[in-house]
Short mmCIF file of C-alpha atoms in Angstrom, two decimals:
data_model
loop_
_atom_site.label_atom_id
_atom_site.label_comp_id
_atom_site.label_asym_id
_atom_site.label_seq_id
_atom_site.Cartn_x
_atom_site.Cartn_y
_atom_site.Cartn_z
CA UNK E 1 -14.86 278.23 130.10
CA UNK E 2 -15.73 277.89 126.48
CA UNK E 3 -19.11 278.64 125.06
CA UNK E 4 -20.80 278.68 121.68
CA UNK E 5 -24.06 280.55 121.23
CA UNK E 6 -26.39 280.09 118.29
CA UNK E 7 -29.11 282.53 119.19
CA UNK E 8 -31.37 281.59 116.30
CA UNK E 9 -33.23 278.46 117.32
CA UNK E 10 -35.27 278.21 114.13
CA UNK E 11 -35.22 280.02 110.81
CA UNK E 12 -37.70 279.63 107.99
CA UNK E 13 -37.11 281.02 104.52
CA UNK E 14 -38.54 280.58 101.08
CA UNK E 15 -36.45 278.93 98.43
CA UNK E 16 -33.92 281.20 96.70
CA UNK E 17 -33.72 283.56 99.65
CA UNK E 18 -30.35 284.19 101.25
CA UNK E 19 -30.04 283.23 104.91
CA UNK E 20 -27.36 283.83 107.54
CA UNK E 21 -26.86 281.62 110.56
CA UNK E 22 -25.17 283.32 113.48
CA UNK E 23 -22.52 281.85 115.75
CA UNK E 24 -20.88 283.67 118.64
CA UNK E 25 -18.17 282.02 120.69
CA UNK E 26 -16.31 282.61 123.93
CA UNK E 27 -12.82 281.41 124.73
CA UNK E 28 -9.72 282.68 126.47
CA UNK E 29 -7.42 280.78 124.18
CA UNK E 30 -5.51 282.58 121.47
CA UNK E 31 -5.37 279.46 119.33
CA UNK E 32 -8.68 277.83 118.62
CA UNK E 33 -10.68 276.28 115.83
CA UNK E 34 -14.20 276.84 114.64
CA UNK E 35 -16.38 274.37 112.79
CA UNK E 36 -19.75 274.19 111.13
CA UNK E 37 -21.64 270.93 110.79
CA UNK E 38 -24.88 270.13 109.01
CA UNK E 39 -27.38 267.62 110.38
CA UNK E 40 -29.96 266.68 107.74
CA UNK E 41 -33.19 264.90 108.74
CA UNK E 42 -31.38 261.56 108.51
CA UNK E 43 -29.48 262.55 111.65
CA UNK E 44 -25.83 262.13 110.76
CA UNK E 45 -23.73 265.25 111.25
CA UNK E 46 -21.73 266.27 108.22
CA UNK E 47 -18.63 268.45 108.46
CA UNK E 48 -18.82 271.66 106.43
CA UNK E 49 -15.85 273.84 107.32
CA UNK E 50 -13.05 274.48 109.79
CA UNK E 51 -11.25 277.77 110.48
CA UNK E 52 -8.37 278.47 112.80
CA UNK E 53 -8.14 281.61 114.89
CA UNK E 54 -5.25 283.02 112.88
CA UNK E 55 -7.03 282.92 109.56
CA UNK E 56 -9.73 285.54 109.28
CA UNK E 57 -10.15 285.22 105.56
CA UNK E 58 -13.72 284.67 104.59
CA UNK E 59 -14.39 281.56 102.62
CA UNK E 60 -16.81 280.77 99.86
CA UNK E 61 -17.74 277.34 98.66
CA UNK E 62 -20.46 277.40 96.05
CA UNK E 63 -23.60 278.79 97.67
CA UNK E 64 -22.00 278.65 101.13
CA UNK E 65 -19.88 281.39 102.65
CA UNK E 66 -18.44 281.97 106.08
CA UNK E 67 -17.61 285.27 107.77
CA UNK E 68 -15.10 285.00 110.62
CA UNK E 69 -14.65 288.14 112.73
CA UNK E 70 -12.42 287.89 115.78
CA UNK E 71 -13.34 291.42 116.87
CA UNK E 72 -16.90 290.30 117.52
CA UNK E 73 -16.10 286.63 118.24
CA UNK E 74 -18.41 285.54 115.48
CA UNK E 75 -18.29 282.92 112.78
CA UNK E 76 -21.42 283.35 110.70
CA UNK E 77 -22.60 281.10 107.90
CA UNK E 78 -24.51 282.36 104.87
CA UNK E 79 -26.37 280.28 102.35
CA UNK E 80 -27.06 282.11 99.12
CA UNK E 81 -30.09 281.22 97.01
CA UNK E 82 -31.27 278.64 99.51
CA UNK E 83 -32.73 275.35 98.35
CA UNK E 84 -35.07 272.86 99.98
CA UNK E 85 -32.15 270.45 100.40
CA UNK E 86 -30.52 272.99 102.71
CA UNK E 87 -33.18 272.25 105.31
CA UNK E 88 -31.31 270.86 108.29
CA UNK E 89 -29.99 271.64 111.73
CA UNK E 90 -26.70 273.50 111.59
CA UNK E 91 -24.20 273.36 114.44
CA UNK E 92 -21.32 275.66 115.17
CA UNK E 93 -18.49 274.24 117.28
CA UNK E 94 -15.32 275.46 118.98
CA UNK E 95 -12.20 273.46 119.78
CA UNK E 96 -9.09 274.40 121.71
CA UNK E 97 -6.29 272.77 123.67
CA UNK E 98 -7.64 274.16 126.93
CA UNK E 99 -10.64 271.90 126.59
CA UNK E 100 -8.45 268.84 126.06
CA UNK E 101 -9.05 269.12 122.35
CA UNK E 102 -12.76 268.45 122.72
CA UNK E 103 -15.25 270.46 120.75
CA UNK E 104 -17.88 272.64 122.35
CA UNK E 105 -21.07 272.69 120.30
CA UNK E 106 -23.76 275.31 120.08
CA UNK E 107 -27.37 274.26 120.45
CA UNK E 108 -27.90 274.37 116.71
CA UNK E 109 -30.13 276.34 114.36
CA UNK E 110 -32.94 274.57 112.55
CA UNK E 111 -33.25 275.89 109.03
CA UNK E 112 -36.39 275.20 107.03
CA UNK E 113 -36.41 276.15 103.38
CA UNK E 114 -39.88 276.14 101.89
CA UNK E 115 -40.49 275.64 98.17
CA UNK G 1 -11.36 255.39 103.59
CA UNK G 2 -12.76 255.53 107.08
CA UNK G 3 -16.25 254.43 107.98
CA UNK G 4 -18.15 254.57 111.25
CA UNK G 5 -21.01 252.24 112.05
CA UNK G 6 -23.63 252.38 114.74
CA UNK G 7 -26.31 249.92 115.68
CA UNK G 8 -29.10 249.53 116.17
CA UNK G 9 -30.54 252.41 114.16
CA UNK G 10 -33.63 252.63 116.35
CA UNK G 11 -34.55 251.10 119.66
CA UNK G 12 -37.63 251.14 121.86
CA UNK G 13 -37.01 249.96 125.40
CA UNK G 14 -39.07 249.85 128.59
CA UNK G 15 -38.01 251.79 131.64
CA UNK G 16 -35.68 249.74 133.80
CA UNK G 17 -34.37 247.59 130.98
CA UNK G 18 -30.66 247.39 130.09
CA UNK G 19 -29.07 249.09 127.11
CA UNK G 20 -26.15 248.38 124.84
CA UNK G 21 -25.32 250.54 121.84
CA UNK G 22 -22.33 249.75 119.71
CA UNK G 23 -20.08 251.86 117.54
CA UNK G 24 -17.25 250.64 115.36
CA UNK G 25 -14.82 252.50 113.15
CA UNK G 26 -13.08 251.10 110.11
CA UNK G 27 -10.06 252.28 108.21
CA UNK G 28 -8.14 253.95 111.01
CA UNK G 29 -6.26 252.99 114.13
CA UNK G 30 -6.17 254.41 117.65
CA UNK G 31 -8.89 256.99 117.03
CA UNK G 32 -10.36 259.19 119.71
CA UNK G 33 -13.97 258.11 120.17
CA UNK G 34 -16.95 260.05 121.48
CA UNK G 35 -20.54 259.41 122.56
CA UNK G 36 -23.00 262.30 122.29
CA UNK G 37 -26.67 262.51 123.14
CA UNK G 38 -29.10 264.82 121.44
CA UNK G 39 -32.47 265.30 123.12
CA UNK G 40 -35.38 266.17 120.84
CA UNK G 41 -34.87 269.64 119.42
CA UNK G 42 -31.75 270.20 121.48
CA UNK G 43 -28.02 270.45 120.96
CA UNK G 44 -25.30 267.86 121.41
CA UNK G 45 -24.28 266.75 124.87
CA UNK G 46 -20.94 264.99 125.17
CA UNK G 47 -21.35 261.92 127.34
CA UNK G 48 -18.06 260.03 127.12
CA UNK G 49 -14.83 260.08 125.21
CA UNK G 50 -11.94 257.68 124.90
CA UNK G 51 -8.36 258.18 123.80
CA UNK G 52 -7.46 254.49 123.85
CA UNK G 53 -8.48 250.95 124.76
CA UNK G 54 -9.90 250.84 128.27
CA UNK G 55 -9.57 254.61 128.72
CA UNK G 56 -12.92 256.30 129.30
CA UNK G 57 -13.64 259.84 130.42
CA UNK G 58 -17.12 260.73 131.61
CA UNK G 59 -18.46 264.20 131.03
CA UNK G 60 -21.70 264.06 132.97
CA UNK G 61 -22.86 261.93 135.91
CA UNK G 62 -25.69 259.65 134.89
CA UNK G 63 -26.80 256.06 134.77
CA UNK G 64 -24.92 255.42 131.54
CA UNK G 65 -21.47 253.92 131.15
CA UNK G 66 -19.10 253.40 128.27
CA UNK G 67 -16.44 250.87 127.43
CA UNK G 68 -13.81 250.44 124.76
CA UNK G 69 -12.89 246.77 124.62
CA UNK G 70 -11.09 247.06 121.29
CA UNK G 71 -9.27 249.85 119.51
CA UNK G 72 -12.10 250.68 117.15
CA UNK G 73 -15.09 249.64 119.22
CA UNK G 74 -16.99 251.89 121.59
CA UNK G 75 -19.99 250.69 123.59
CA UNK G 76 -22.58 252.69 125.51
CA UNK G 77 -24.45 250.82 128.22
CA UNK G 78 -26.97 251.15 130.97
CA UNK G 79 -28.15 248.68 133.57
CA UNK G 80 -31.54 250.35 134.01
CA UNK G 81 -32.92 252.85 131.54
CA UNK G 82 -34.79 255.97 132.63
CA UNK G 83 -37.37 257.90 130.67
CA UNK G 84 -34.87 260.76 130.46
CA UNK G 85 -32.45 258.52 128.55
CA UNK G 86 -34.59 258.87 125.44
CA UNK G 87 -32.81 260.68 122.66
CA UNK G 88 -30.60 260.42 119.64
CA UNK G 89 -27.19 258.92 120.39
CA UNK G 90 -24.31 259.76 118.13
CA UNK G 91 -20.89 258.18 118.05
CA UNK G 92 -18.01 260.15 116.57
CA UNK G 93 -14.33 259.67 115.94
CA UNK G 94 -11.35 261.83 115.17
CA UNK G 95 -7.76 260.82 114.34
CA UNK G 96 -6.32 262.13 117.62
CA UNK G 97 -7.04 264.58 120.38
CA UNK G 98 -6.01 267.81 118.70
CA UNK G 99 -8.70 270.51 118.62
CA UNK G 100 -8.20 271.25 114.92
CA UNK G 101 -9.17 267.75 113.94
CA UNK G 102 -12.60 267.28 112.46
CA UNK G 103 -14.96 264.88 114.13
CA UNK G 104 -16.71 262.33 111.95
CA UNK G 105 -20.09 261.18 113.08
CA UNK G 106 -21.96 257.93 112.73
CA UNK G 107 -25.57 257.61 111.58
CA UNK G 108 -26.87 257.59 115.16
CA UNK G 109 -29.27 255.50 117.22
CA UNK G 110 -32.72 256.78 118.10
CA UNK G 111 -33.66 255.50 121.54
CA UNK G 112 -37.15 255.75 122.95
CA UNK G 113 -37.67 254.69 126.54
CA UNK G 114 -41.30 254.02 127.47
#
């Protein structure tokens, strides 16, 4: 069975602080895909990034960076110099062929950035 | 470009009343379609998905049903709503059924059952 765990239910930081959102996954597949989505207060989920299991290169996009470590089955997301607009619920998700291509979502982490 | 619509945006319904939520996708053909529910402060629960017209897979037993009468239309229904049906309903699409494909979500419908 596949599982995604986002142990941090809620995180609160002050603007300009760095914050890391944890994601730990479980799967028996050797080929799989990891995603992060952002859900702002408006409700619509927005895709942020996708990684496949064969690419462990970390990625940076502006203030966002992702650390993928297969050895610990983790795909953590760091926001540098957080801003109020980063306040949202962030979901980590896992997809593989074993699950008929469907994505398994974590329960999400609610990030609040205070001014 | 592709666009996904959901309506209504919000809905307040009495217990026992019927429900119909609609989702349509523009700019693509034969998408995989999904209905998710998000309870307050909780994660996403996959309710139904469809790989084609008339093809519906149910993920959890409940008093909800789904239909796909047209290629880009996905409908979530109930004959009699329960209090526990309250939540935020999200429709999503992806080009096919491959796990590497990103899902694109609609704006959602907030349902409150009283």
